[in-house]
Every structure is written in C-alpha cells, then in structure tokens.
Short mmCIF file of C-alpha atoms in Angstrom, two decimals:
data_model
loop_
_atom_site.label_atom_id
_atom_site.label_comp_id
_atom_site.label_asym_id
_atom_site.label_seq_id
_atom_site.Cartn_x
_atom_site.Cartn_y
_atom_site.Cartn_z
CA MET A 198 0.00 0.00 0.00
CA PRO A 199 1.53 3.37 -1.02
CA GLY A 200 2.50 5.78 1.73
CA ILE A 201 1.13 9.23 2.39
CA THR A 202 2.65 11.90 0.13
CA THR A 203 4.57 14.91 1.40
CA ALA A 204 1.85 17.13 -0.03
CA LYS A 205 -0.72 15.39 2.14
CA LEU A 206 1.48 15.84 5.20
CA ASP A 207 1.80 19.53 4.35
CA ARG A 208 -2.00 19.67 4.20
CA LEU A 209 -2.18 18.03 7.63
CA VAL A 210 0.12 20.71 9.02
CA ARG A 211 -2.13 23.40 7.58
CA TYR A 212 -5.21 21.83 9.17
CA ILE A 213 -3.44 21.61 12.54
CA GLN A 214 -2.40 25.26 12.30
CA GLU A 215 -5.97 26.21 11.44
CA ARG A 216 -7.13 24.11 14.42
CA ASN A 217 -9.36 22.14 12.08
CA SER A 218 -9.60 19.04 14.28
CA ALA A 219 -11.99 17.11 12.06
CA ARG A 220 -9.82 17.35 8.93
CA SER A 221 -6.67 16.66 10.95
CA ARG A 222 -8.19 13.50 12.45
CA TRP A 223 -9.25 12.31 9.01
CA ILE A 224 -5.69 12.53 7.62
CA LEU A 225 -4.17 11.04 10.77
CA GLU A 226 -6.48 8.04 10.47
CA LYS A 227 -5.17 7.52 6.94
CA LEU A 228 -1.62 7.91 8.23
CA GLN A 229 -2.16 5.13 10.74
CA ARG A 230 -3.32 2.79 7.96
CA GLN A 231 -1.10 3.79 5.04
CA THR A 232 2.32 4.87 6.30
CA ASP A 233 5.15 3.71 8.51
CA GLU A 234 6.97 5.48 11.32
CA LEU A 235 10.04 6.26 9.23
CA GLN A 236 8.07 8.42 6.79
CA VAL A 237 6.67 10.54 9.62
CA LEU A 238 10.04 10.71 11.40
CA ASP A 239 11.71 12.07 8.28
CA TYR A 240 9.08 14.71 7.51
CA ARG A 241 9.97 18.33 8.25
CA TYR A 242 7.96 21.50 7.80
CA HIS A 243 9.40 24.86 6.71
CA THR A 244 11.33 25.72 9.90
CA ASP A 245 12.53 22.17 10.55
CA GLU A 246 9.49 21.24 12.64
CA THR A 247 8.09 17.73 12.90
CA LEU A 248 4.39 16.94 13.04
CA LEU A 249 4.71 16.67 16.80
CA HIS A 250 6.21 20.17 17.04
CA ILE A 251 3.25 21.54 15.09
CA ALA A 252 0.68 19.68 17.17
CA ALA A 253 2.25 20.78 20.47
CA LYS A 254 2.27 24.39 19.27
CA TYR A 255 -1.27 24.66 17.91
CA GLN A 256 -3.39 22.04 19.69
CA ASP A 257 -4.35 22.03 23.37
CA ASP A 258 -6.69 19.04 23.75
CA GLY A 259 -4.00 16.38 23.32
CA GLU A 260 -5.95 14.26 20.84
CA LEU A 261 -3.73 14.99 17.87
CA THR A 262 -0.47 14.63 19.80
CA SER A 263 -1.73 11.29 21.06
CA ARG A 264 -2.49 10.07 17.53
CA ILE A 265 0.88 11.27 16.20
CA LEU A 266 2.69 9.54 19.06
CA GLN A 267 0.88 6.30 18.23
CA ILE A 268 2.19 6.51 14.66
CA ALA A 269 5.74 7.64 15.48
CA PRO A 270 6.60 7.58 19.20
CA ASN A 271 10.26 8.36 18.48
CA LEU A 272 9.28 11.86 17.39
CA ILE A 273 9.61 12.91 21.04
CA LEU A 274 13.39 12.80 20.62
CA LYS A 275 13.55 14.71 17.34
CA ALA A 276 15.01 18.19 17.81
CA ARG A 277 15.15 21.04 15.34
CA SER A 278 18.57 21.57 13.78
CA CYS A 279 18.26 25.01 12.16
CA GLU A 280 20.35 27.73 13.79
CA GLN A 281 17.43 29.79 15.06
CA TYR A 282 15.74 26.90 16.90
CA ALA A 283 18.57 24.40 17.38
CA GLY A 284 17.84 21.66 19.89
CA GLN A 285 14.18 22.46 20.44
CA THR A 286 11.99 19.36 20.80
CA ALA A 287 8.21 19.18 20.80
CA PHE A 288 8.56 18.58 24.54
CA HIS A 289 10.13 22.02 24.95
CA ILE A 290 7.21 23.53 23.07
CA ALA A 291 4.63 21.74 25.24
CA ILE A 292 6.33 23.24 28.32
CA THR A 293 6.50 26.78 26.95
CA LYS A 294 2.85 26.61 25.84
CA GLY A 295 1.76 25.21 29.21
CA ASN A 296 0.23 22.28 27.32
CA LEU A 297 0.05 19.89 30.27
CA THR A 298 -1.82 17.20 28.30
CA ALA A 299 0.81 16.97 25.55
CA PHE A 300 3.55 17.29 28.19
CA ASN A 301 2.25 14.25 30.08
CA GLN A 302 1.70 12.24 26.90
CA MET A 303 5.29 12.77 25.73
CA LEU A 304 6.72 12.08 29.16
CA ASN A 305 4.75 8.82 29.39
CA VAL A 306 6.00 7.68 25.99
CA ALA A 307 9.61 8.51 26.88
CA ALA A 308 9.29 6.66 30.20
CA ARG A 309 8.93 3.36 28.32
CA SER A 310 12.70 3.43 27.78
CA PRO A 311 15.20 4.70 30.38
CA GLN A 312 17.52 5.83 27.59
CA SER A 313 14.75 7.75 25.81
CA LEU A 314 13.73 9.41 29.06
CA ARG A 315 17.31 10.48 29.80
CA THR A 316 17.67 11.87 26.30
CA LEU A 317 14.40 13.78 26.48
CA LEU A 318 15.24 15.35 29.85
CA SER A 319 18.77 16.31 28.84
CA THR A 320 18.20 17.75 25.35
CA ARG A 321 19.43 21.34 25.22
CA ALA A 322 17.68 23.95 23.08
CA THR A 323 20.43 26.39 22.10
CA GLY A 324 18.87 28.28 19.17
CA ARG A 325 19.82 31.97 18.91
CA LEU A 326 16.16 33.05 19.03
CA PHE A 327 15.86 31.64 22.54
CA ILE A 328 18.08 34.31 24.09
CA ASN A 329 16.26 36.30 26.79
CA THR A 330 13.20 34.05 26.69
CA VAL A 331 12.04 31.22 28.95
CA MET A 332 13.97 28.95 26.59
CA MET A 333 17.27 30.52 27.66
CA GLY A 334 17.66 27.76 30.26
CA GLU A 335 17.86 25.20 27.40
CA LEU A 336 16.91 22.08 29.40
CA PRO A 337 13.25 21.06 29.84
CA LEU A 338 13.38 21.42 33.64
CA PHE A 339 14.93 24.88 33.36
CA VAL A 340 12.23 25.98 30.91
CA ALA A 341 9.48 24.80 33.26
CA VAL A 342 11.18 26.67 36.11
CA LEU A 343 11.37 29.91 34.11
CA LYS A 344 7.69 29.46 33.29
CA PHE A 345 7.14 29.23 37.08
CA ASP A 346 5.05 26.12 36.45
CA LYS A 347 5.35 24.12 39.67
CA ASP A 348 3.18 21.26 38.41
CA MET A 349 5.51 20.62 35.48
CA VAL A 350 8.58 21.13 37.67
CA ASP A 351 7.33 18.53 40.15
CA LYS A 352 6.51 16.07 37.39
CA LEU A 353 9.94 16.46 35.82
CA LEU A 354 11.74 16.01 39.13
CA ASP A 355 9.64 13.00 40.04
CA THR A 356 10.36 11.47 36.63
CA GLY A 357 14.12 11.84 36.84
CA ALA A 358 15.21 15.39 36.00
CA LYS A 359 18.14 16.52 38.17
CA LEU A 360 18.35 19.79 40.06
CA TYR A 361 22.13 19.81 39.65
CA GLN A 362 22.06 19.66 35.83
CA GLN A 363 24.02 22.30 33.95
CA ASN A 364 23.32 23.64 30.49
CA SER A 365 25.75 24.41 27.67
CA LYS A 366 26.96 27.54 29.51
CA GLY A 367 27.54 25.62 32.71
CA ASP A 368 24.54 27.34 34.29
CA THR A 369 22.55 25.53 36.94
CA ILE A 370 18.87 26.09 37.43
CA PHE A 371 19.69 28.88 39.90
CA HIS A 372 22.00 30.65 37.44
CA SER A 373 19.19 30.58 34.89
CA LEU A 374 16.75 32.11 37.35
CA ILE A 375 19.23 34.89 38.13
CA LYS A 376 19.74 35.63 34.44
CA TYR A 377 15.99 35.69 33.89
CA ALA A 378 15.60 38.18 36.75
CA ALA A 379 18.33 40.33 35.19
CA VAL A 380 16.41 40.47 31.90
CA TYR A 381 13.01 40.89 33.58
CA PRO A 382 13.51 42.74 36.92
CA ASP A 383 9.73 42.88 37.42
CA LYS A 384 9.82 39.07 37.79
CA ALA A 385 12.15 39.19 40.84
CA CYS A 386 9.40 38.17 43.27
CA GLU A 387 8.38 35.18 41.15
CA VAL A 388 12.05 34.23 40.80
CA ARG A 389 12.51 34.40 44.56
CA GLU A 390 9.44 32.24 45.16
CA MET A 391 10.66 29.64 42.66
CA MET A 392 14.12 29.61 44.23
CA GLU A 393 12.61 28.92 47.64
CA TYR A 394 10.44 26.20 46.15
CA LEU A 395 13.37 24.51 44.40
CA HIS A 396 15.53 24.68 47.49
CA ASP A 397 12.79 23.02 49.54
CA ARG A 398 12.52 20.30 46.91
CA LEU A 399 16.28 19.87 47.03
CA VAL A 400 16.19 19.38 50.79
CA GLN A 401 13.28 16.96 50.46
CA LEU A 402 15.02 14.88 47.78
CA THR A 403 18.20 14.77 49.85
CA LYS A 404 16.42 13.53 52.95
CA THR A 405 14.48 10.93 50.94
CA THR A 406 17.70 9.61 49.42
CA ILE A 407 19.35 9.35 52.83
CA GLN A 408 16.34 7.55 54.31
CA LYS A 409 16.25 5.03 51.46
CA GLN A 410 19.90 4.22 51.95
CA ALA A 411 19.72 4.00 55.74
CA PRO A 412 19.22 0.17 55.86
CA SER A 413 22.18 -0.42 53.55
CA LYS A 414 24.24 2.03 55.53
CA LYS A 415 23.43 0.24 58.80
CA LYS A 416 24.65 -3.06 57.37
CA ASP A 417 27.85 -1.42 56.19
CA GLU A 418 28.39 0.14 59.60
CA GLU A 419 27.98 -3.25 61.26
CA LYS A 420 30.53 -4.65 58.85
CA GLU A 421 32.88 -1.79 59.69
CA ASP A 422 32.49 -2.53 63.40
CA GLU A 423 33.60 -6.10 62.77
CA GLU A 424 36.60 -4.89 60.80
CA GLU A 425 37.48 -2.42 63.56
CA THR A 426 37.63 -5.31 66.00
CA GLU A 427 40.38 -6.86 63.90
CA ASN A 428 41.98 -3.62 62.84
CA GLU A 429 41.84 -0.50 64.98
CA ASP A 430 42.29 1.81 62.04
CA ASP A 431 39.50 4.31 61.57
CA SER A 432 37.19 3.90 58.63
CA GLU A 433 38.14 5.90 55.60
CA VAL A 434 37.07 9.53 55.43
CA LYS A 435 37.21 11.20 52.05
CA PRO A 436 37.47 14.99 51.69
CA ILE A 437 35.13 16.63 49.17
CA GLY A 438 35.69 20.36 48.72
CA ASN A 439 36.00 21.87 52.19
CA GLY A 440 33.68 19.33 53.82
CA TYR A 441 34.17 15.75 54.87
CA HIS A 442 31.81 12.92 54.14
CA HIS A 443 31.90 9.27 55.02
CA SER A 444 32.91 7.13 52.08
CA LEU A 445 29.36 5.74 52.01
CA SER A 446 27.94 9.14 51.12
CA SER A 447 29.34 8.73 47.62
CA THR A 448 26.44 6.35 46.97
CA ARG A 449 23.90 9.08 47.53
CA ASN A 450 22.05 10.56 44.64
CA PHE A 451 24.44 13.42 44.00
CA PRO A 452 26.70 14.12 41.01
CA PRO A 453 30.40 13.38 41.18
CA LEU A 454 32.18 16.62 41.99
CA ASP A 455 34.75 17.77 39.44
CA GLN A 456 37.11 19.66 41.71
CA LYS A 457 38.85 21.27 38.74
CA LYS A 458 35.62 22.97 37.75
CA THR A 459 33.49 22.95 40.87
CA LYS A 460 34.44 24.80 44.01
CA ILE A 461 32.41 23.84 47.05
CA ALA A 462 32.32 26.84 49.34
CA TRP A 463 30.24 25.83 52.33
CA ASP A 464 31.87 25.23 55.70
CA ALA A 465 31.01 21.70 56.70
CA GLN A 466 31.96 20.44 60.11
CA PRO A 467 34.29 17.41 60.18
CA LYS A 468 33.14 14.17 61.67
CA LYS A 469 33.06 13.65 65.42
CA GLU A 470 34.29 10.49 67.04
CA THR A 471 31.65 9.18 69.43
CA LYS A 472 31.99 6.01 71.45
CA GLY A 473 34.85 4.82 69.28
CA LYS A 474 32.94 5.26 65.99
CA TRP A 475 32.68 7.99 63.43
CA GLU A 476 29.35 9.75 63.62
CA GLU A 477 28.20 12.08 60.85
CA THR A 478 27.45 15.64 61.85
CA THR A 479 24.70 17.55 60.11
CA CYS A 480 26.02 18.76 56.78
CA ASN A 481 23.82 20.50 54.23
CA GLU A 482 24.90 18.36 51.29
CA TYR A 483 22.09 19.78 49.19
CA THR A 484 23.63 23.26 49.39
CA HIS A 485 26.42 22.35 46.99
CA VAL A 486 24.12 23.14 44.04
CA TRP A 487 24.09 26.80 45.12
CA PHE A 488 27.87 26.91 44.89
CA LEU A 489 28.36 25.25 41.52
CA LYS A 490 30.11 27.63 39.14
CA ASN A 491 29.21 28.16 35.51
CA ASP A 492 31.64 28.49 32.60
CA ASP A 493 32.36 32.09 33.69
CA SER A 494 33.42 30.78 37.12
CA GLN A 495 30.47 32.42 38.86
CA THR A 496 28.12 31.05 41.50
CA PRO A 497 24.47 32.19 41.33
CA LEU A 498 25.08 34.86 43.98
CA GLN A 499 28.17 36.19 42.21
CA LEU A 500 26.16 36.32 38.99
CA ALA A 501 23.36 38.20 40.73
CA ALA A 502 25.80 40.75 42.15
CA GLU A 503 27.07 41.53 38.65
CA TYR A 504 23.94 41.52 36.51
CA VAL A 505 20.79 41.98 38.57
CA PRO A 506 19.53 45.51 39.42
CA MET A 507 20.08 46.47 43.06
CA THR A 508 16.50 46.01 44.30
CA ALA A 509 16.18 42.58 42.71
CA PHE A 510 19.66 41.65 43.92
CA LEU A 511 18.75 42.45 47.52
CA ILE A 512 15.65 40.28 47.24
CA LEU A 513 17.55 37.37 45.70
CA SER A 514 20.62 37.59 47.94
CA CYS A 515 18.36 37.64 50.98
CA THR A 516 16.60 34.54 49.69
CA ILE A 517 19.87 32.70 49.04
CA SER A 518 21.35 33.53 52.44
CA GLN A 519 18.15 32.49 54.20
CA ARG A 520 17.95 29.17 52.39
CA LEU A 521 21.59 28.33 53.07
CA THR A 522 21.38 29.06 56.79
CA PRO A 523 21.19 25.74 58.69
#
C-alpha cells in the first residue's frame, strides 16, 4: 500500500495550524493505515518542525499529539537543527505553551525506555532566538522553572530530572533564574518564590535519598564494626571540597564533583568520634548546588551581584542567604 505523500502531510500541518480538528483527524487516520513510522520521522515543515512540534504548538486538547505519538513515538526525541531553533523538541514547546496534556503524553511515551527518558530530559535547546526568553535555560526542567510552572517542575523532578544539571553555559537552574531576573527585573518576586520552592525540593530529595539508603548504611556500619575489631584503624574519610563525608555518602544521589571545575564553598563540620565510631554531623549536602560555578566561574550569587539591578539583587541575595542558613 503506497505511503502518504509529502503534499498530504503539508496539508495536515495546515489543518493543525488552522485548528481544524476534524480534517486533521481524518488525515491522521489515513496515516495510521497507510504509512510507517520512518516516513513521519523524516518529515519536516518549513522551519525544521516535525508533526509533533506543530501539534504541540497549535493544539491544546491532546488528541492529535496522542495520535501522532501512536504513529511515530520516536518523534519525542527529534530536535530542530536550524540555527534559530537548534535543539528544540516538541517537549520544549509543550512546556512553553503550558500544554500539560501533551507534556504528560510525551513524558509517558519517553518513560517506556530509560535511555529515551534520559535523552528527552537532557536535550538542550540552544537556538539563537531563545536568548532572553524562557527557553534561555535550554533544558526542559529549566524551561518549566522559568515558566514558574510548579506542576511541570514537580513532574519532571519525580520522573528523573536533576536539580544539579548544567546547560551548555555551565549554568545551573539557579543561574538561569538569576539571568531571567536580570532580563526581567519585574519578575524578581516570582524568581525568589521559585528559588525557595526549588531549594525546599532539594532538601526533600536529599532527605528521601538518605532515608532510602539508611538500611544499607546500617549493614555497612555493622561490617565496619567487625573490621574495627580486627583492625583498629578508623574507617576511611574522604574529603570533598572543604567538607568531609563518610565514604558511604558517595552512593547518595548526587553528582560526582569535578574539583577542577566545581568549588564547594560551604563550611562543613568534620566528623566527630563518638563512642569509638565515626558519627556524621549535620552537613547540608544539598547546598552544593548553590555553589556550583558556571563556565564564567560564577556562583548564582556572584552572577546576581554583577547583573541583577540592586533592588532585585537584595531580594535574591536575601533569599539565598536564608535558604543556606542551617
């Protein structure tokens, strides 16, 4: 059976843009019967958009995105390659449009494969037209944060997005918020609220990780006690930045620290020896994200001091200092 022609796909795009749902459904039904995934994957519209890009941009009900995903689920990973929109996926568009239905549909399809999910969450949109927009953060999580959409942020974090990710400029999510506040000073209050929200999520995720690993840690400690009976040497303590963490902490859900690039600036207390065993003191391990430096060797606070107007800077610096106080 012959496939659908490019002209017919162009007509489908026009119907989607015109929000003509009936005509769009009619062609999509034919697509499901008469074409294969490869034909749809290879199709591009004028500005290097796939059918999924078009549907995410012009349709809100999710019906068309659902049908397109049934035909070609791998479209979720297809990014635009033209200079103006380089790296932008349909998933980015769903986030910027606040299209929660399409957002969830794409996330559910990606979740079928761990590799696809990782790719989707780490695709960077670096097109030159994204400068000074919510897309300036590049990564899907960053875009949702700059949209101040807590529902999408929560969903992304719960699905596997990392708060310590860095974009092509080395910016963390907090750098991106600072830069956004510099471009839009009137958004300083929303930026502050989002920073507080993200920090609270960071603390929550840290505590959850520690609790999950507590049973394994207890077994390891018992094993260490047995080894200490035979050998009185203290268990190994590894320095990380200016703080000290038990060697077991390396199994926690934190990124490996590149000490050539990353400078950890918090003052962590060393371990105390209690009853002949090392006992961990409280150390805000989640705070290291605030001190990650971008490619310009700036932490979020240093960036704020340089680029953000004074009023906004005072608001943001107050927020950062409050959140980092134990």
